[in-house]
PDB file of C-alpha atoms in Angstrom:
ATOM      1  CA  MET V 260     -19.240  48.998 -65.299  1.00 94.00           C
ATOM      2  CA  LYS V 261     -18.564  48.283 -69.040  1.00 98.00           C
ATOM      3  CA  ARG V 262     -15.888  44.866 -68.159  1.00 98.00           C
ATOM      4  CA  LEU V 263     -15.658  42.864 -65.190  1.00 98.00           C
ATOM      5  CA  ALA V 264     -13.143  40.270 -64.984  1.00 98.00           C
ATOM      6  CA  VAL V 265     -14.726  37.507 -64.144  1.00 98.00           C
ATOM      7  CA  TYR V 266     -13.001  34.369 -61.066  1.00 98.00           C
ATOM      8  CA  CYS V 267     -14.164  31.623 -61.224  1.00 98.00           C
ATOM      9  CA  GLY V 268     -12.703  27.709 -62.048  1.00 96.00           C
ATOM     10  CA  SER V 269     -11.823  25.745 -64.745  1.00 95.00           C
ATOM     11  CA  ALA V 270     -13.022  22.493 -62.969  1.00 95.00           C
ATOM     12  CA  SER V 271     -16.565  21.087 -63.329  1.00 95.00           C
ATOM     13  CA  PRO V 272     -18.372  19.827 -60.200  1.00 95.00           C
ATOM     14  CA  ALA V 273     -20.814  17.346 -59.725  1.00 96.00           C
ATOM     15  CA  ASP V 274     -22.878  19.553 -58.205  1.00 96.00           C
ATOM     16  CA  THR V 275     -24.573  21.242 -60.866  1.00 96.00           C
ATOM     17  CA  ARG V 276     -25.561  24.336 -59.618  1.00 97.00           C
ATOM     18  CA  PHE V 277     -21.690  26.027 -60.384  1.00 98.00           C
ATOM     19  CA  ILE V 278     -22.179  25.207 -63.621  1.00 98.00           C
ATOM     20  CA  ASP V 279     -25.408  26.631 -64.801  1.00 98.00           C
ATOM     21  CA  ASN V 280     -25.409  29.786 -62.326  1.00 98.00           C
ATOM     22  CA  ALA V 281     -21.781  30.560 -64.625  1.00 98.00           C
ATOM     23  CA  ARG V 282     -23.255  30.095 -67.936  1.00 98.00           C
ATOM     24  CA  ALA V 283     -26.568  31.992 -66.216  1.00 98.00           C
ATOM     25  CA  VAL V 284     -23.410  34.809 -65.047  1.00 98.00           C
ATOM     26  CA  GLY V 285     -22.436  35.185 -68.574  1.00 98.00           C
ATOM     27  CA  ALA V 286     -25.224  35.252 -70.032  1.00 98.00           C
ATOM     28  CA  THR V 287     -27.086  38.282 -68.166  1.00 98.00           C
ATOM     29  CA  LEU V 288     -23.856  40.643 -67.897  1.00 98.00           C
ATOM     30  CA  ALA V 289     -23.983  40.174 -71.611  1.00 98.00           C
ATOM     31  CA  GLY V 290     -27.717  41.190 -70.808  1.00 98.00           C
ATOM     32  CA  ARG V 291     -26.537  44.173 -69.753  1.00 98.00           C
ATOM     33  CA  GLY V 292     -24.006  45.364 -71.448  1.00 98.00           C
ATOM     34  CA  ILE V 293     -21.222  44.186 -69.043  1.00 98.00           C
ATOM     35  CA  GLY V 294     -18.003  42.584 -71.817  1.00 98.00           C
ATOM     36  CA  VAL V 295     -16.669  39.453 -69.440  1.00 98.00           C
ATOM     37  CA  VAL V 296     -12.600  39.281 -69.069  1.00 98.00           C
ATOM     38  CA  TYR V 297     -11.840  36.493 -67.974  1.00 98.00           C
ATOM     39  CA  GLY V 298      -8.917  33.033 -68.159  1.00 97.00           C
ATOM     40  CA  GLY V 299      -9.539  32.469 -71.549  1.00 97.00           C
ATOM     41  CA  GLY V 300     -10.542  28.800 -70.983  1.00 96.00           C
ATOM     42  CA  ARG V 301     -13.229  26.346 -72.762  1.00 96.00           C
ATOM     43  CA  LEU V 302     -13.526  23.497 -69.414  1.00 96.00           C
ATOM     44  CA  GLY V 303     -16.076  24.770 -66.167  1.00 97.00           C
ATOM     45  CA  LEU V 304     -17.248  27.424 -64.604  1.00 98.00           C
ATOM     46  CA  MET V 305     -14.074  29.229 -66.751  1.00 97.00           C
ATOM     47  CA  GLY V 306     -15.729  27.541 -70.199  1.00 97.00           C
ATOM     48  CA  ALA V 307     -19.067  28.117 -68.925  1.00 98.00           C
ATOM     49  CA  VAL V 308     -19.436  31.969 -68.029  1.00 98.00           C
ATOM     50  CA  ALA V 309     -17.915  33.125 -71.401  1.00 98.00           C
ATOM     51  CA  ASP V 310     -20.685  30.002 -73.436  1.00 98.00           C
ATOM     52  CA  GLY V 311     -23.561  32.231 -71.538  1.00 98.00           C
ATOM     53  CA  ALA V 312     -22.077  35.819 -73.039  1.00 98.00           C
ATOM     54  CA  LEU V 313     -21.020  34.450 -76.318  1.00 98.00           C
ATOM     55  CA  ALA V 314     -24.709  32.626 -76.405  1.00 98.00           C
ATOM     56  CA  ALA V 315     -26.229  35.936 -75.286  1.00 98.00           C
ATOM     57  CA  GLY V 316     -24.402  38.390 -77.627  1.00 98.00           C
ATOM     58  CA  GLY V 317     -21.903  39.771 -74.747  1.00 98.00           C
ATOM     59  CA  ALA V 318     -18.381  40.316 -75.989  1.00 98.00           C
ATOM     60  CA  VAL V 319     -15.474  37.439 -73.889  1.00 98.00           C
ATOM     61  CA  ILE V 320     -12.306  38.091 -73.423  1.00 98.00           C
ATOM     62  CA  GLY V 321      -9.807  35.445 -72.577  1.00 98.00           C
ATOM     63  CA  ILE V 322      -6.406  36.113 -70.884  1.00 97.00           C
ATOM     64  CA  ILE V 323      -4.473  32.930 -70.872  1.00 96.00           C
ATOM     65  CA  PRO V 324      -0.821  32.091 -69.943  1.00 95.00           C
ATOM     66  CA  LYS V 325       0.655  30.624 -72.480  1.00 94.00           C
ATOM     67  CA  ALA V 326       1.285  27.199 -70.613  1.00 92.00           C
ATOM     68  CA  LEU V 327      -2.163  26.373 -70.870  1.00 92.00           C
ATOM     69  CA  VAL V 328      -2.803  26.911 -74.631  1.00 91.00           C
ATOM     70  CA  ASP V 329      -0.226  24.207 -75.088  1.00 83.00           C
ATOM     71  CA  LEU V 330      -2.660  21.902 -72.782  1.00 86.00           C
ATOM     72  CA  GLU V 331      -5.398  23.519 -75.151  1.00 79.00           C
ATOM     73  CA  VAL V 332      -7.263  24.082 -72.814  1.00 92.00           C
ATOM     74  CA  THR V 333      -8.269  27.712 -74.857  1.00 95.00           C
ATOM     75  CA  HIS V 334     -11.195  29.198 -75.863  1.00 95.00           C
ATOM     76  CA  ARG V 335     -10.897  29.343 -79.531  1.00 93.00           C
ATOM     77  CA  GLY V 336     -14.483  31.485 -79.924  1.00 95.00           C
ATOM     78  CA  LEU V 337     -13.953  34.090 -77.755  1.00 98.00           C
ATOM     79  CA  THR V 338     -14.036  37.872 -79.106  1.00 98.00           C
ATOM     80  CA  GLU V 339     -10.308  38.139 -78.071  1.00 97.00           C
ATOM     81  CA  LEU V 340      -7.657  36.174 -76.430  1.00 97.00           C
ATOM     82  CA  HIS V 341      -4.619  37.636 -75.069  1.00 97.00           C
ATOM     83  CA  VAL V 342      -1.360  35.355 -74.478  1.00 97.00           C
ATOM     84  CA  VAL V 343       0.506  36.076 -71.798  1.00 97.00           C
ATOM     85  CA  ASP V 344       3.771  34.733 -70.506  1.00 97.00           C
ATOM     86  CA  THR V 345       3.207  34.706 -66.959  1.00 95.00           C
ATOM     87  CA  MET V 346      -0.146  34.508 -64.262  1.00 94.00           C
ATOM     88  CA  HIS V 347       1.233  37.789 -62.575  1.00 95.00           C
ATOM     89  CA  GLN V 348       0.413  39.331 -66.323  1.00 97.00           C
ATOM     90  CA  ARG V 349      -2.643  37.158 -66.614  1.00 96.00           C
ATOM     91  CA  LYS V 350      -3.561  39.123 -63.526  1.00 96.00           C
ATOM     92  CA  GLN V 351      -2.690  42.354 -64.546  1.00 96.00           C
ATOM     93  CA  ALA V 352      -4.404  42.404 -67.273  1.00 97.00           C
ATOM     94  CA  PHE V 353      -7.306  41.402 -65.704  1.00 97.00           C
ATOM     95  CA  THR V 354      -6.625  44.929 -63.714  1.00 97.00           C
ATOM     96  CA  ASP V 355      -5.898  47.057 -66.879  1.00 97.00           C
ATOM     97  CA  LEU V 356      -9.041  45.714 -68.961  1.00 98.00           C
ATOM     98  CA  SER V 357     -11.631  46.020 -66.361  1.00 98.00           C
ATOM     99  CA  ASP V 358     -13.837  48.302 -64.724  1.00 98.00           C
ATOM    100  CA  GLY V 359     -14.379  45.660 -61.330  1.00 98.00           C
ATOM    101  CA  PHE V 360     -14.020  41.516 -60.333  1.00 98.00           C
ATOM    102  CA  VAL V 361     -16.606  38.914 -59.259  1.00 98.00           C
ATOM    103  CA  THR V 362     -15.465  35.812 -57.898  1.00 98.00           C
ATOM    104  CA  LEU V 363     -17.710  32.677 -58.681  1.00 98.00           C
ATOM    105  CA  PRO V 364     -17.019  29.359 -57.344  1.00 98.00           C
ATOM    106  CA  GLY V 365     -13.571  27.914 -57.773  1.00 97.00           C
ATOM    107  CA  GLY V 366      -9.571  26.878 -56.301  1.00 97.00           C
ATOM    108  CA  THR V 367      -7.163  27.535 -54.901  1.00 96.00           C
ATOM    109  CA  GLY V 368      -6.195  29.756 -58.419  1.00 95.00           C
ATOM    110  CA  THR V 369      -9.352  31.704 -58.226  1.00 97.00           C
ATOM    111  CA  MET V 370      -8.365  32.371 -54.143  1.00 97.00           C
ATOM    112  CA  ASP V 371      -5.265  33.962 -55.543  1.00 97.00           C
ATOM    113  CA  GLU V 372      -6.923  35.951 -58.220  1.00 97.00           C
ATOM    114  CA  LEU V 373      -8.836  37.333 -55.301  1.00 97.00           C
ATOM    115  CA  TRP V 374      -7.203  37.958 -52.950  1.00 97.00           C
ATOM    116  CA  GLU V 375      -5.113  40.209 -55.182  1.00 96.00           C
ATOM    117  CA  ALA V 376      -7.567  41.918 -56.350  1.00 97.00           C
ATOM    118  CA  MET V 377      -7.972  42.756 -52.955  1.00 95.00           C
ATOM    119  CA  SER V 378      -4.963  43.198 -51.812  1.00 95.00           C
ATOM    120  CA  TRP V 379      -4.449  45.359 -54.516  1.00 95.00           C
ATOM    121  CA  ALA V 380      -7.129  47.812 -54.183  1.00 94.00           C
ATOM    122  CA  GLN V 381      -6.037  47.809 -49.656  1.00 93.00           C
ATOM    123  CA  ILE V 382      -3.056  49.257 -50.858  1.00 89.00           C
ATOM    124  CA  GLY V 383      -3.710  51.629 -53.327  1.00 91.00           C
ATOM    125  CA  TYR V 384      -3.068  50.112 -57.220  1.00 94.00           C
ATOM    126  CA  HIS V 385      -6.724  50.394 -58.477  1.00 95.00           C
ATOM    127  CA  ALA V 386     -10.409  51.509 -56.988  1.00 95.00           C
ATOM    128  CA  LYS V 387     -12.023  49.379 -58.194  1.00 97.00           C
ATOM    129  CA  PRO V 388     -14.765  47.108 -56.306  1.00 98.00           C
ATOM    130  CA  VAL V 389     -13.869  43.551 -55.850  1.00 98.00           C
ATOM    131  CA  GLY V 390     -17.294  40.897 -56.048  1.00 98.00           C
ATOM    132  CA  LEU V 391     -17.575  37.764 -54.464  1.00 98.00           C
ATOM    133  CA  LEU V 392     -20.917  35.697 -55.541  1.00 98.00           C
ATOM    134  CA  ASN V 393     -21.012  32.899 -52.597  1.00 98.00           C
ATOM    135  CA  VAL V 394     -22.811  30.226 -54.780  1.00 97.00           C
ATOM    136  CA  ALA V 395     -24.907  28.295 -52.918  1.00 96.00           C
ATOM    137  CA  GLY V 396     -23.060  28.481 -49.741  1.00 97.00           C
ATOM    138  CA  PHE V 397     -19.910  28.441 -51.291  1.00 98.00           C
ATOM    139  CA  TYR V 398     -18.432  30.700 -49.239  1.00 98.00           C
ATOM    140  CA  ASP V 399     -19.810  30.549 -46.165  1.00 98.00           C
ATOM    141  CA  GLY V 400     -16.431  29.533 -44.440  1.00 98.00           C
ATOM    142  CA  LEU V 401     -14.166  32.082 -46.329  1.00 97.00           C
ATOM    143  CA  LEU V 402     -16.925  35.231 -45.225  1.00 97.00           C
ATOM    144  CA  GLN V 403     -16.685  33.594 -41.549  1.00 97.00           C
ATOM    145  CA  PHE V 404     -13.025  34.068 -42.319  1.00 97.00           C
ATOM    146  CA  VAL V 405     -13.185  37.217 -43.576  1.00 96.00           C
ATOM    147  CA  GLU V 406     -14.859  38.275 -40.474  1.00 95.00           C
ATOM    148  CA  THR V 407     -12.539  36.533 -38.579  1.00 96.00           C
ATOM    149  CA  MET V 408      -9.809  39.087 -40.236  1.00 94.00           C
ATOM    150  CA  ALA V 409     -10.770  42.232 -39.677  1.00 94.00           C
ATOM    151  CA  GLU V 410     -12.385  40.559 -35.678  1.00 94.00           C
ATOM    152  CA  THR V 411      -9.006  40.176 -34.766  1.00 95.00           C
ATOM    153  CA  GLY V 412      -7.765  43.559 -36.277  1.00 91.00           C
ATOM    154  CA  PHE V 413      -5.509  41.902 -39.611  1.00 92.00           C
ATOM    155  CA  LEU V 414      -8.535  43.571 -41.632  1.00 87.00           C
ATOM    156  CA  ARG V 415      -8.128  47.057 -40.936  1.00 86.00           C
ATOM    157  CA  PRO V 416     -11.746  48.922 -39.522  1.00 85.00           C
ATOM    158  CA  GLN V 417     -11.430  51.411 -43.043  1.00 84.00           C
ATOM    159  CA  HIS V 418     -11.123  48.159 -45.741  1.00 85.00           C
ATOM    160  CA  ARG V 419     -13.586  46.048 -44.649  1.00 88.00           C
ATOM    161  CA  GLY V 420     -15.837  47.226 -47.382  1.00 89.00           C
ATOM    162  CA  LEU V 421     -13.719  46.052 -49.947  1.00 93.00           C
ATOM    163  CA  LEU V 422     -14.825  42.229 -50.098  1.00 96.00           C
ATOM    164  CA  ILE V 423     -18.644  42.950 -51.839  1.00 98.00           C
ATOM    165  CA  THR V 424     -20.488  39.965 -51.363  1.00 98.00           C
ATOM    166  CA  ALA V 425     -24.052  38.748 -52.262  1.00 98.00           C
ATOM    167  CA  ASP V 426     -25.988  35.512 -52.924  1.00 97.00           C
ATOM    168  CA  ASP V 427     -27.825  36.657 -56.457  1.00 96.00           C
ATOM    169  CA  LEU V 428     -26.264  37.810 -58.904  1.00 98.00           C
ATOM    170  CA  ASP V 429     -28.312  41.336 -59.420  1.00 97.00           C
ATOM    171  CA  THR V 430     -28.144  42.156 -55.697  1.00 98.00           C
ATOM    172  CA  LEU V 431     -24.287  42.149 -55.842  1.00 98.00           C
ATOM    173  CA  LEU V 432     -24.095  44.262 -59.459  1.00 98.00           C
ATOM    174  CA  ALA V 433     -25.972  47.144 -58.302  1.00 98.00           C
ATOM    175  CA  ARG V 434     -23.839  46.630 -54.718  1.00 98.00           C
ATOM    176  CA  MET V 435     -20.777  47.247 -57.068  1.00 98.00           C
ATOM    177  CA  ALA V 436     -22.137  50.368 -58.590  1.00 97.00           C
ATOM    178  CA  GLU V 437     -22.428  52.110 -55.019  1.00 97.00           C
ATOM    179  CA  TYR V 438     -18.308  51.550 -54.358  1.00 95.00           C
ATOM    180  CA  GLN V 439     -17.056  54.265 -52.902  1.00 91.00           C
ATOM    181  CA  PRO V 440     -13.450  53.328 -51.970  1.00 88.00           C
ATOM    182  CA  GLY V 441     -12.175  53.409 -49.117  1.00 81.00           C
ATOM    183  CA  ARG V 442      -8.960  55.140 -48.199  1.00 80.00           C
ATOM    184  CA  PRO V 443      -6.049  52.505 -49.446  1.00 79.00           C
ATOM    185  CA  ILE V 444      -3.046  52.659 -47.066  1.00 74.00           C
ATOM    186  CA  THR V 445      -0.310  54.055 -49.144  1.00 78.00           C
ATOM    187  CA  ARG V 446      -2.948  57.332 -47.927  1.00 74.00           C
ATOM    188  CA  MET V 447      -1.931  56.347 -43.748  1.00 69.00           C
ATOM    189  CA  SER V 448      -0.337  57.297 -41.908  1.00 75.00           C
ATOM    190  CA  ALA V 449       1.811  55.290 -40.133  1.00 73.00           C
ATOM    191  CA  ASP V 450      -0.059  56.218 -37.038  1.00 73.00           C
ATOM    192  CA  GLU V 451      -3.041  54.959 -39.450  1.00 71.00           C
ATOM    193  CA  LEU V 452      -1.044  51.785 -39.594  1.00 67.00           C
TER     194      LEU V 452
END
Protein backbone atom coordinates (compact mmCIF):
# COMPACT_ATOMS: atom_id res chain seq x y z
CA MET A 1 0.00 0.00 0.00
CA LYS A 2 1.59 3.23 -1.17
CA ARG A 3 -1.22 5.57 -0.12
CA LEU A 4 -4.10 5.26 2.31
CA ALA A 5 -7.16 7.45 2.57
CA VAL A 6 -7.64 8.38 6.21
CA TYR A 7 -11.18 9.21 7.28
CA CYS A 8 -11.61 11.04 10.58
CA GLY A 9 -13.33 13.92 12.30
CA SER A 10 -12.59 17.60 11.99
CA ALA A 11 -13.57 18.07 15.64
CA SER A 12 -11.16 18.24 18.57
CA PRO A 13 -12.74 16.19 21.38
CA ALA A 14 -11.93 16.97 25.01
CA ASP A 15 -10.33 13.52 25.36
CA THR A 16 -6.83 14.18 24.01
CA ARG A 17 -6.26 10.49 23.24
CA PHE A 18 -8.09 10.97 19.95
CA ILE A 19 -5.89 13.84 18.74
CA ASP A 20 -2.73 12.12 20.00
CA ASN A 21 -3.69 8.92 18.21
CA ALA A 22 -4.47 10.75 14.97
CA ARG A 23 -1.08 12.46 15.04
CA ALA A 24 0.61 9.10 15.72
CA VAL A 25 -1.28 7.49 12.81
CA GLY A 26 0.05 10.15 10.44
CA ALA A 27 3.59 9.74 11.75
CA THR A 28 3.45 5.94 11.58
CA LEU A 29 2.15 5.94 8.01
CA ALA A 30 4.89 8.36 6.98
CA GLY A 31 7.48 6.23 8.76
CA ARG A 32 6.36 3.24 6.69
CA GLY A 33 6.52 5.22 3.46
CA ILE A 34 2.73 5.28 3.11
CA GLY A 35 1.27 8.55 1.83
CA VAL A 36 -1.86 10.02 3.38
CA VAL A 37 -4.91 11.06 1.38
CA TYR A 38 -7.40 12.91 3.56
CA GLY A 39 -9.98 15.69 3.72
CA GLY A 40 -7.58 18.61 3.45
CA GLY A 41 -8.53 20.36 6.69
CA ARG A 42 -6.34 21.80 9.42
CA LEU A 43 -8.77 21.25 12.31
CA GLY A 44 -9.34 18.35 14.69
CA LEU A 45 -8.22 14.82 13.99
CA MET A 46 -7.85 15.64 10.30
CA GLY A 47 -5.26 18.32 11.00
CA ALA A 48 -3.50 16.07 13.52
CA VAL A 49 -3.13 13.23 10.98
CA ALA A 50 -1.71 15.63 8.40
CA ASP A 51 0.62 17.32 10.89
CA GLY A 52 1.88 13.97 12.18
CA ALA A 53 2.63 12.71 8.68
CA LEU A 54 4.25 15.95 7.53
CA ALA A 55 6.42 16.21 10.65
CA ALA A 56 7.69 12.69 9.94
CA GLY A 57 8.55 13.58 6.35
CA GLY A 58 5.52 11.95 4.74
CA ALA A 59 3.49 12.94 1.70
CA VAL A 60 -0.01 14.27 2.42
CA ILE A 61 -2.64 14.88 -0.24
CA GLY A 62 -5.70 16.87 0.79
CA ILE A 63 -9.04 16.72 -1.01
CA ILE A 64 -11.36 19.52 0.04
CA PRO A 65 -14.66 20.87 -1.33
CA LYS A 66 -14.62 24.53 -2.33
CA ALA A 67 -17.29 25.31 0.27
CA LEU A 68 -14.86 24.36 3.04
CA VAL A 69 -11.95 26.26 1.48
CA ASP A 70 -14.13 29.35 1.69
CA LEU A 71 -14.50 28.78 5.46
CA GLU A 72 -10.69 28.98 5.73
CA VAL A 73 -10.31 25.52 7.30
CA THR A 74 -7.84 24.34 4.64
CA HIS A 75 -4.43 23.04 5.71
CA ARG A 76 -1.91 25.15 3.82
CA GLY A 77 1.20 23.01 4.36
CA LEU A 78 0.25 19.90 2.38
CA THR A 79 2.24 18.12 -0.30
CA GLU A 80 -0.74 18.49 -2.64
CA LEU A 81 -4.17 20.08 -2.28
CA HIS A 82 -7.03 19.27 -4.62
CA VAL A 83 -10.10 21.51 -4.48
CA VAL A 84 -13.27 19.84 -5.74
CA ASP A 85 -16.83 21.05 -6.17
CA THR A 86 -18.77 18.39 -4.27
CA MET A 87 -18.50 15.82 -1.51
CA HIS A 88 -19.15 13.12 -4.12
CA GLN A 89 -16.07 14.26 -6.07
CA ARG A 90 -14.10 14.29 -2.82
CA LYS A 91 -14.97 10.67 -2.02
CA GLN A 92 -14.26 9.58 -5.60
CA ALA A 93 -10.82 11.22 -5.36
CA PHE A 94 -10.16 9.37 -2.07
CA THR A 95 -10.88 6.11 -3.88
CA ASP A 96 -8.93 7.00 -7.01
CA LEU A 97 -5.80 8.17 -5.16
CA SER A 98 -5.53 5.52 -2.45
CA ASP A 99 -4.79 1.83 -2.11
CA GLY A 100 -7.11 1.42 0.88
CA PHE A 101 -8.98 3.24 3.63
CA VAL A 102 -8.37 3.73 7.36
CA THR A 103 -11.16 5.14 9.50
CA LEU A 104 -10.39 6.89 12.78
CA PRO A 105 -13.01 8.33 15.16
CA GLY A 106 -15.28 10.95 13.66
CA GLY A 107 -18.85 12.05 13.13
CA THR A 108 -21.41 11.90 10.35
CA GLY A 109 -18.97 12.85 7.58
CA THR A 110 -16.59 10.10 8.66
CA MET A 111 -19.46 7.61 8.74
CA ASP A 112 -20.53 8.69 5.25
CA GLU A 113 -17.01 8.04 3.95
CA LEU A 114 -16.69 4.68 5.72
CA TRP A 115 -20.08 3.37 4.57
CA GLU A 116 -19.45 4.46 1.01
CA ALA A 117 -16.06 2.73 0.93
CA MET A 118 -17.72 -0.43 2.27
CA SER A 119 -20.71 -0.32 -0.05
CA TRP A 120 -18.50 0.34 -3.08
CA ALA A 121 -16.37 -2.70 -2.13
CA GLN A 122 -19.50 -4.80 -1.67
CA ILE A 123 -20.81 -3.80 -5.09
CA GLY A 124 -17.42 -4.19 -6.76
CA TYR A 125 -16.53 -0.58 -7.57
CA HIS A 126 -13.19 -1.18 -5.86
CA ALA A 127 -11.31 -4.12 -4.29
CA LYS A 128 -9.34 -2.15 -1.70
CA PRO A 129 -9.15 -2.91 2.03
CA VAL A 130 -11.44 -0.89 4.31
CA GLY A 131 -9.97 -0.57 7.79
CA LEU A 132 -11.37 0.79 11.03
CA LEU A 133 -9.14 1.72 13.96
CA ASN A 134 -11.18 1.30 17.14
CA VAL A 135 -9.43 3.93 19.27
CA ALA A 136 -10.38 3.72 22.98
CA GLY A 137 -13.43 1.59 22.13
CA PHE A 138 -14.98 4.45 20.14
CA TYR A 139 -16.47 2.08 17.56
CA ASP A 140 -17.63 -0.73 19.88
CA GLY A 141 -21.29 0.11 19.20
CA LEU A 142 -20.74 0.32 15.46
CA LEU A 143 -18.98 -3.04 15.42
CA GLN A 144 -21.93 -4.56 17.27
CA PHE A 145 -24.24 -3.01 14.68
CA VAL A 146 -22.21 -4.59 11.85
CA GLU A 147 -22.60 -7.95 13.62
CA THR A 148 -26.35 -7.33 13.88
CA MET A 149 -26.49 -6.63 10.13
CA ALA A 150 -24.72 -9.92 9.48
CA GLU A 151 -26.84 -11.91 11.96
CA THR A 152 -30.10 -10.64 10.44
CA GLY A 153 -28.93 -11.25 6.87
CA PHE A 154 -28.52 -7.65 5.71
CA LEU A 155 -24.77 -8.16 5.39
CA ARG A 156 -24.14 -11.24 3.27
CA PRO A 157 -21.70 -13.90 4.52
CA GLN A 158 -19.50 -13.18 1.48
CA HIS A 159 -19.09 -9.59 2.68
CA ARG A 160 -18.56 -10.05 6.42
CA GLY A 161 -14.83 -9.56 5.96
CA LEU A 162 -15.16 -6.20 4.19
CA LEU A 163 -14.59 -4.19 7.34
CA ILE A 164 -11.15 -4.88 8.78
CA THR A 165 -10.85 -3.81 12.40
CA ALA A 166 -8.22 -3.56 15.12
CA ASP A 167 -7.53 -1.59 18.28
CA ASP A 168 -3.96 -0.70 17.24
CA LEU A 169 -2.55 0.57 13.96
CA ASP A 170 0.16 -2.07 13.48
CA THR A 171 -2.39 -4.88 13.67
CA LEU A 172 -4.80 -3.04 11.41
CA LEU A 173 -2.18 -2.42 8.73
CA ALA A 174 -1.05 -6.05 8.85
CA ARG A 175 -4.65 -7.24 8.41
CA MET A 176 -5.21 -4.78 5.58
CA ALA A 177 -2.06 -6.01 3.82
CA GLU A 178 -3.43 -9.57 3.94
CA TYR A 179 -6.88 -8.59 2.65
CA GLN A 180 -8.31 -10.75 -0.10
CA PRO A 181 -11.47 -9.26 -1.62
CA GLY A 182 -14.55 -11.43 -1.65
CA ARG A 183 -16.91 -11.78 -4.55
CA PRO A 184 -18.76 -8.51 -5.15
CA ILE A 185 -22.48 -8.31 -5.76
CA THR A 186 -21.88 -7.56 -9.44
CA ARG A 187 -20.35 -11.05 -9.79
CA MET A 188 -23.09 -12.89 -7.92
CA SER A 189 -26.10 -14.64 -9.41
CA ALA A 190 -29.63 -13.58 -8.58
CA ASP A 191 -30.01 -16.78 -6.51
CA GLU A 192 -27.12 -15.67 -4.29
CA LEU A 193 -28.67 -12.28 -3.64
